[in-house]
mmCIF file of C-alpha atoms in Angstrom:
data_model
loop_
_atom_site.group_PDB
_atom_site.id
_atom_site.type_symbol
_atom_site.label_atom_id
_atom_site.label_comp_id
_atom_site.label_asym_id
_atom_site.label_seq_id
_atom_site.Cartn_x
_atom_site.Cartn_y
_atom_site.Cartn_z
ATOM 1 C CA UNK Z 166 -9.268 8.480 -81.319
ATOM 2 C CA UNK Z 167 -12.648 7.611 -82.551
ATOM 3 C CA UNK Z 168 -11.939 9.969 -85.608
ATOM 4 C CA UNK Z 169 -8.583 8.510 -86.656
ATOM 5 C CA UNK Z 170 -10.404 4.824 -86.312
ATOM 6 C CA UNK Z 171 -13.006 5.868 -88.461
ATOM 7 C CA UNK Z 172 -10.605 7.634 -91.005
ATOM 8 C CA UNK Z 173 -8.335 4.432 -91.164
ATOM 9 C CA UNK Z 174 -11.563 2.211 -91.618
ATOM 10 C CA UNK Z 175 -12.972 4.517 -94.399
ATOM 11 C CA UNK Z 176 -9.621 4.421 -96.299
ATOM 12 C CA UNK Z 177 -9.300 0.898 -95.781
ATOM 13 C CA UNK Z 178 -12.641 0.213 -96.983
ATOM 14 C CA UNK Z 179 -11.883 2.621 -99.887
ATOM 15 C CA UNK Z 180 -8.680 0.571 -100.634
ATOM 16 C CA UNK Z 181 -9.913 -2.988 -100.513
ATOM 17 C CA UNK Z 182 -12.978 -1.941 -102.744
ATOM 18 C CA UNK Z 183 -10.822 -0.438 -105.295
ATOM 19 C CA UNK Z 184 -8.306 -3.761 -105.073
ATOM 20 C CA UNK Z 185 -11.321 -6.144 -105.502
ATOM 21 C CA UNK Z 186 -12.719 -4.167 -108.768
ATOM 22 C CA UNK Z 187 -9.526 -4.068 -110.148
ATOM 23 C CA UNK Z 188 -8.917 -7.808 -109.514
ATOM 24 C CA UNK Z 189 -12.647 -8.551 -110.940
ATOM 25 C CA UNK Z 190 -11.871 -6.422 -114.074
ATOM 26 C CA UNK Z 191 -8.327 -8.079 -114.536
ATOM 27 C CA UNK Z 192 -10.121 -11.733 -114.748
ATOM 28 C CA UNK Z 193 -12.561 -10.745 -117.275
ATOM 29 C CA UNK Z 194 -11.931 -13.977 -119.418
ATOM 30 C CA UNK Z 195 -10.671 -13.276 -123.016
ATOM 31 C CA UNK Z 196 -9.941 -15.761 -125.714
ATOM 32 C CA UNK Z 197 -7.920 -14.669 -128.616
ATOM 33 C CA UNK Z 198 -7.550 -11.131 -126.987
ATOM 34 C CA UNK Z 199 -11.849 -10.797 -127.212
ATOM 35 C CA UNK Z 200 -13.060 -9.753 -124.042
ATOM 36 C CA UNK Z 201 -15.812 -12.180 -123.289
ATOM 37 C CA UNK Z 202 -19.182 -10.992 -121.365
ATOM 38 C CA UNK Z 203 -20.558 -13.041 -118.879
ATOM 39 C CA UNK Z 204 -23.989 -11.844 -119.978
ATOM 40 C CA UNK Z 205 -25.512 -9.231 -122.293
ATOM 41 C CA UNK Z 206 -28.722 -7.333 -122.693
ATOM 42 C CA UNK Z 207 -30.582 -7.321 -126.021
ATOM 43 C CA UNK Z 208 -33.892 -6.287 -126.344
ATOM 44 C CA UNK Z 209 -34.640 -5.710 -122.786
ATOM 45 C CA UNK Z 210 -33.807 -9.422 -122.137
ATOM 46 C CA UNK Z 211 -30.442 -10.410 -120.224
ATOM 47 C CA UNK Z 212 -28.547 -13.369 -121.751
ATOM 48 C CA UNK Z 213 -26.340 -15.475 -120.422
ATOM 49 C CA UNK Z 214 -22.971 -16.720 -121.668
ATOM 50 C CA UNK Z 215 -23.384 -20.525 -122.313
ATOM 51 C CA UNK Z 216 -19.722 -21.064 -123.583
ATOM 52 C CA UNK Z 217 -16.891 -19.549 -125.858
ATOM 53 C CA UNK Z 218 -14.484 -20.972 -128.198
ATOM 54 C CA UNK Z 219 -11.672 -20.134 -130.268
ATOM 55 C CA UNK Z 220 -11.799 -21.921 -134.105
ATOM 56 C CA UNK Z 221 -8.293 -22.351 -135.656
ATOM 57 C CA UNK Z 222 -7.053 -23.578 -138.930
ATOM 58 C CA UNK Z 223 -3.530 -25.307 -138.023
ATOM 59 C CA UNK Z 224 -1.529 -22.755 -135.656
ATOM 60 C CA UNK Z 225 -3.754 -20.121 -136.939
ATOM 61 C CA UNK Z 226 -6.582 -18.747 -134.420
ATOM 62 C CA UNK Z 227 -9.032 -17.756 -136.929
ATOM 63 C CA UNK Z 228 -12.284 -16.230 -134.665
ATOM 64 C CA UNK Z 229 -13.918 -16.433 -131.685
ATOM 65 C CA UNK Z 230 -17.426 -17.308 -131.195
ATOM 66 C CA UNK Z 231 -19.797 -16.994 -128.248
ATOM 67 C CA UNK Z 232 -23.047 -18.024 -127.361
ATOM 68 C CA UNK Z 233 -25.875 -16.216 -125.052
ATOM 69 C CA UNK Z 234 -29.210 -17.497 -124.194
ATOM 70 C CA UNK Z 235 -31.948 -16.450 -121.204
ATOM 71 C CA UNK Z 236 -30.684 -19.992 -119.414
ATOM 72 C CA UNK Z 237 -28.146 -22.392 -119.697
ATOM 73 C CA UNK Z 238 -28.224 -25.418 -122.075
ATOM 74 C CA UNK Z 239 -26.028 -28.339 -123.027
ATOM 75 C CA UNK Z 240 -27.473 -29.312 -126.421
ATOM 76 C CA UNK Z 241 -28.571 -27.478 -129.397
ATOM 77 C CA UNK Z 242 -32.336 -28.671 -128.917
ATOM 78 C CA UNK Z 243 -32.361 -27.241 -125.767
ATOM 79 C CA UNK Z 244 -31.214 -24.268 -126.864
ATOM 80 C CA UNK Z 245 -33.910 -24.032 -129.249
ATOM 81 C CA UNK Z 246 -36.301 -25.079 -126.965
ATOM 82 C CA UNK Z 247 -35.456 -22.015 -124.357
ATOM 83 C CA UNK Z 248 -37.661 -19.330 -124.237
ATOM 84 C CA UNK Z 249 -36.142 -15.949 -125.326
ATOM 85 C CA UNK Z 250 -33.747 -14.312 -127.743
ATOM 86 C CA UNK Z 251 -30.520 -16.065 -128.417
ATOM 87 C CA UNK Z 252 -27.417 -14.499 -129.872
ATOM 88 C CA UNK Z 253 -24.009 -16.167 -131.333
ATOM 89 C CA UNK Z 254 -21.099 -13.577 -131.606
ATOM 90 C CA UNK Z 255 -18.443 -14.293 -134.117
ATOM 91 C CA UNK Z 256 -15.256 -12.140 -134.093
ATOM 92 C CA UNK Z 257 -12.804 -12.668 -136.487
ATOM 93 C CA UNK Z 258 -8.712 -12.412 -135.678
ATOM 94 C CA UNK Z 259 -7.889 -13.068 -139.340
ATOM 95 C CA UNK Z 260 -9.528 -12.818 -142.333
ATOM 96 C CA UNK Z 261 -11.933 -14.836 -142.350
ATOM 97 C CA UNK Z 262 -13.785 -16.636 -145.895
ATOM 98 C CA UNK Z 263 -17.420 -16.926 -145.162
ATOM 99 C CA UNK Z 264 -17.850 -19.803 -148.202
ATOM 100 C CA UNK Z 265 -17.244 -22.744 -145.361
ATOM 101 C CA UNK Z 266 -19.762 -21.142 -143.024
ATOM 102 C CA UNK Z 267 -22.260 -20.916 -145.959
ATOM 103 C CA UNK Z 268 -21.901 -24.312 -147.255
ATOM 104 C CA UNK Z 269 -22.100 -25.754 -143.942
ATOM 105 C CA UNK Z 270 -25.089 -23.730 -143.313
ATOM 106 C CA UNK Z 271 -26.604 -25.195 -146.594
ATOM 107 C CA UNK Z 272 -25.994 -28.731 -145.419
ATOM 108 C CA UNK Z 273 -27.531 -28.230 -142.246
ATOM 109 C CA UNK Z 274 -30.708 -26.887 -143.607
ATOM 110 C CA UNK Z 275 -31.572 -29.535 -146.163
ATOM 111 C CA UNK Z 276 -30.238 -32.119 -143.766
ATOM 112 C CA UNK Z 277 -32.897 -31.422 -141.012
ATOM 113 C CA UNK Z 278 -35.714 -30.274 -143.095
ATOM 114 C CA UNK Z 279 -35.981 -32.322 -145.875
ATOM 115 C CA UNK Z 280 -40.245 -32.284 -145.530
ATOM 116 C CA UNK Z 281 -40.334 -28.780 -145.702
ATOM 117 C CA UNK Z 282 -37.708 -27.478 -147.695
ATOM 118 C CA UNK Z 283 -39.442 -25.585 -150.059
ATOM 119 C CA UNK Z 284 -40.763 -22.879 -147.520
ATOM 120 C CA UNK Z 285 -37.219 -22.457 -146.666
ATOM 121 C CA UNK Z 286 -35.515 -21.985 -149.774
ATOM 122 C CA UNK Z 287 -35.968 -18.192 -150.309
ATOM 123 C CA UNK Z 288 -34.618 -17.703 -146.837
ATOM 124 C CA UNK Z 289 -31.650 -19.982 -147.708
ATOM 125 C CA UNK Z 290 -31.140 -18.167 -151.292
ATOM 126 C CA UNK Z 291 -31.399 -14.739 -149.484
ATOM 127 C CA UNK Z 292 -28.552 -15.682 -146.952
ATOM 128 C CA UNK Z 293 -26.562 -17.355 -149.681
ATOM 129 C CA UNK Z 294 -26.634 -13.909 -151.622
ATOM 130 C CA UNK Z 295 -25.855 -11.791 -148.293
ATOM 131 C CA UNK Z 296 -22.682 -13.664 -148.430
ATOM 132 C CA UNK Z 297 -21.918 -13.862 -151.974
ATOM 133 C CA UNK Z 298 -21.730 -9.781 -151.433
ATOM 134 C CA UNK Z 299 -19.561 -10.453 -148.191
ATOM 135 C CA UNK Z 300 -17.092 -13.253 -148.974
ATOM 136 C CA UNK Z 301 -15.071 -12.361 -146.122
ATOM 137 C CA UNK Z 302 -14.930 -10.891 -142.499
ATOM 138 C CA UNK Z 303 -11.834 -8.436 -141.803
ATOM 139 C CA UNK Z 304 -9.878 -8.947 -138.701
ATOM 140 C CA UNK Z 305 -12.066 -7.534 -135.696
ATOM 141 C CA UNK Z 306 -15.082 -7.600 -137.638
ATOM 142 C CA UNK Z 307 -17.809 -8.774 -135.313
ATOM 143 C CA UNK Z 308 -21.285 -10.817 -136.834
ATOM 144 C CA UNK Z 309 -23.942 -11.488 -134.775
ATOM 145 C CA UNK Z 310 -26.669 -14.266 -135.745
ATOM 146 C CA UNK Z 311 -30.177 -13.255 -133.391
ATOM 147 C CA UNK Z 312 -33.226 -15.024 -132.887
ATOM 148 C CA UNK Z 313 -35.827 -12.536 -131.414
ATOM 149 C CA UNK Z 314 -39.214 -14.604 -131.302
ATOM 150 C CA UNK Z 315 -41.475 -11.630 -132.308
ATOM 151 C CA UNK Z 316 -38.979 -10.705 -134.909
ATOM 152 C CA UNK Z 317 -36.976 -13.570 -136.234
ATOM 153 C CA UNK Z 318 -33.585 -14.423 -137.306
ATOM 154 C CA UNK Z 319 -31.046 -11.505 -137.719
ATOM 155 C CA UNK Z 320 -27.531 -11.149 -139.082
ATOM 156 C CA UNK Z 321 -25.606 -7.980 -138.160
ATOM 157 C CA UNK Z 322 -21.959 -7.500 -139.169
ATOM 158 C CA UNK Z 323 -20.104 -4.501 -138.029
ATOM 159 C CA UNK Z 324 -23.265 -3.481 -136.175
ATOM 160 C CA UNK Z 325 -25.233 -3.242 -139.508
ATOM 161 C CA UNK Z 326 -28.579 -5.421 -140.189
ATOM 162 C CA UNK Z 327 -27.546 -7.481 -143.385
ATOM 163 C CA UNK Z 328 -30.696 -8.023 -145.193
ATOM 164 C CA UNK Z 329 -34.010 -8.823 -143.551
ATOM 165 C CA UNK Z 330 -35.428 -10.826 -140.782
ATOM 166 C CA UNK Z 331 -36.349 -14.662 -141.506
ATOM 167 C CA UNK Z 332 -39.118 -15.805 -139.411
ATOM 168 C CA UNK Z 333 -38.354 -19.689 -139.498
ATOM 169 C CA UNK Z 334 -36.409 -20.779 -136.546
ATOM 170 C CA UNK Z 335 -35.387 -23.880 -138.974
ATOM 171 C CA UNK Z 336 -33.085 -20.942 -140.521
ATOM 172 C CA UNK Z 337 -31.492 -19.781 -137.016
ATOM 173 C CA UNK Z 338 -30.961 -23.611 -136.035
ATOM 174 C CA UNK Z 339 -29.185 -24.261 -139.109
ATOM 175 C CA UNK Z 340 -26.988 -21.290 -138.893
ATOM 176 C CA UNK Z 341 -25.824 -21.848 -135.613
ATOM 177 C CA UNK Z 342 -25.558 -25.580 -136.088
ATOM 178 C CA UNK Z 343 -22.560 -24.538 -138.056
ATOM 179 C CA UNK Z 344 -20.789 -24.332 -134.804
ATOM 180 C CA UNK Z 345 -22.954 -26.361 -132.652
ATOM 181 C CA UNK Z 346 -24.584 -28.949 -134.644
ATOM 182 C CA UNK Z 347 -23.709 -32.645 -135.626
ATOM 183 C CA UNK Z 348 -22.088 -31.490 -138.844
ATOM 184 C CA UNK Z 349 -20.085 -28.650 -137.471
ATOM 185 C CA UNK Z 350 -16.897 -26.867 -138.390
ATOM 186 C CA UNK Z 351 -14.910 -27.280 -135.275
ATOM 187 C CA UNK Z 352 -15.761 -29.971 -132.430
ATOM 188 C CA UNK Z 353 -13.695 -27.933 -129.843
ATOM 189 C CA UNK Z 354 -15.613 -25.083 -130.451
ATOM 190 C CA UNK Z 355 -18.901 -27.191 -130.443
ATOM 191 C CA UNK Z 356 -17.890 -28.371 -126.954
ATOM 192 C CA UNK Z 357 -17.151 -24.925 -125.431
ATOM 193 C CA UNK Z 358 -20.429 -23.425 -127.015
ATOM 194 C CA UNK Z 359 -22.141 -26.386 -125.147
ATOM 195 C CA UNK Z 360 -20.738 -25.359 -122.125
ATOM 196 C CA UNK Z 361 -18.437 -28.633 -122.073
ATOM 197 C CA UNK Z 362 -15.110 -26.994 -122.960
#
């Protein structure tokens, strides 16, 4: 009798565990078909998802944006002040023209750094040249913008480093401001990335 009960209990536990695991997997959030991870690990640091959103043009969903940091934040300045690495992930759902992204980046950089703009011009030019060579993102292509305190601001497209690392945090702030700053491309995405969506 004891053997039967123990066997039944073990079977029940195994089935319940499998169901819970399947349920948790099924509930993983998705935006536009892109799976959104609650946390990621980069450079031996675990980063938490702060928010994710879908940018659309008319009825067309263009890309998914996700923002990760070591701790939750509600403003762009809080994100920049937070310790450790940060990562913004953009996944193209359709062909994405990078020109509006670069234009917004340049505007954010110039508006927020007039006093020390001369020191930032080489980085602005380098990033501009990068996107002159990469004018579009293809459907499914992933771009990541990373800030690593000991290394700087890096851009990866399709898992490959583009250009060099830029040491000035102002460049990273201007880049993520494209989606989270005052002059952003999509207010709904801004709210989502800041955890308000």
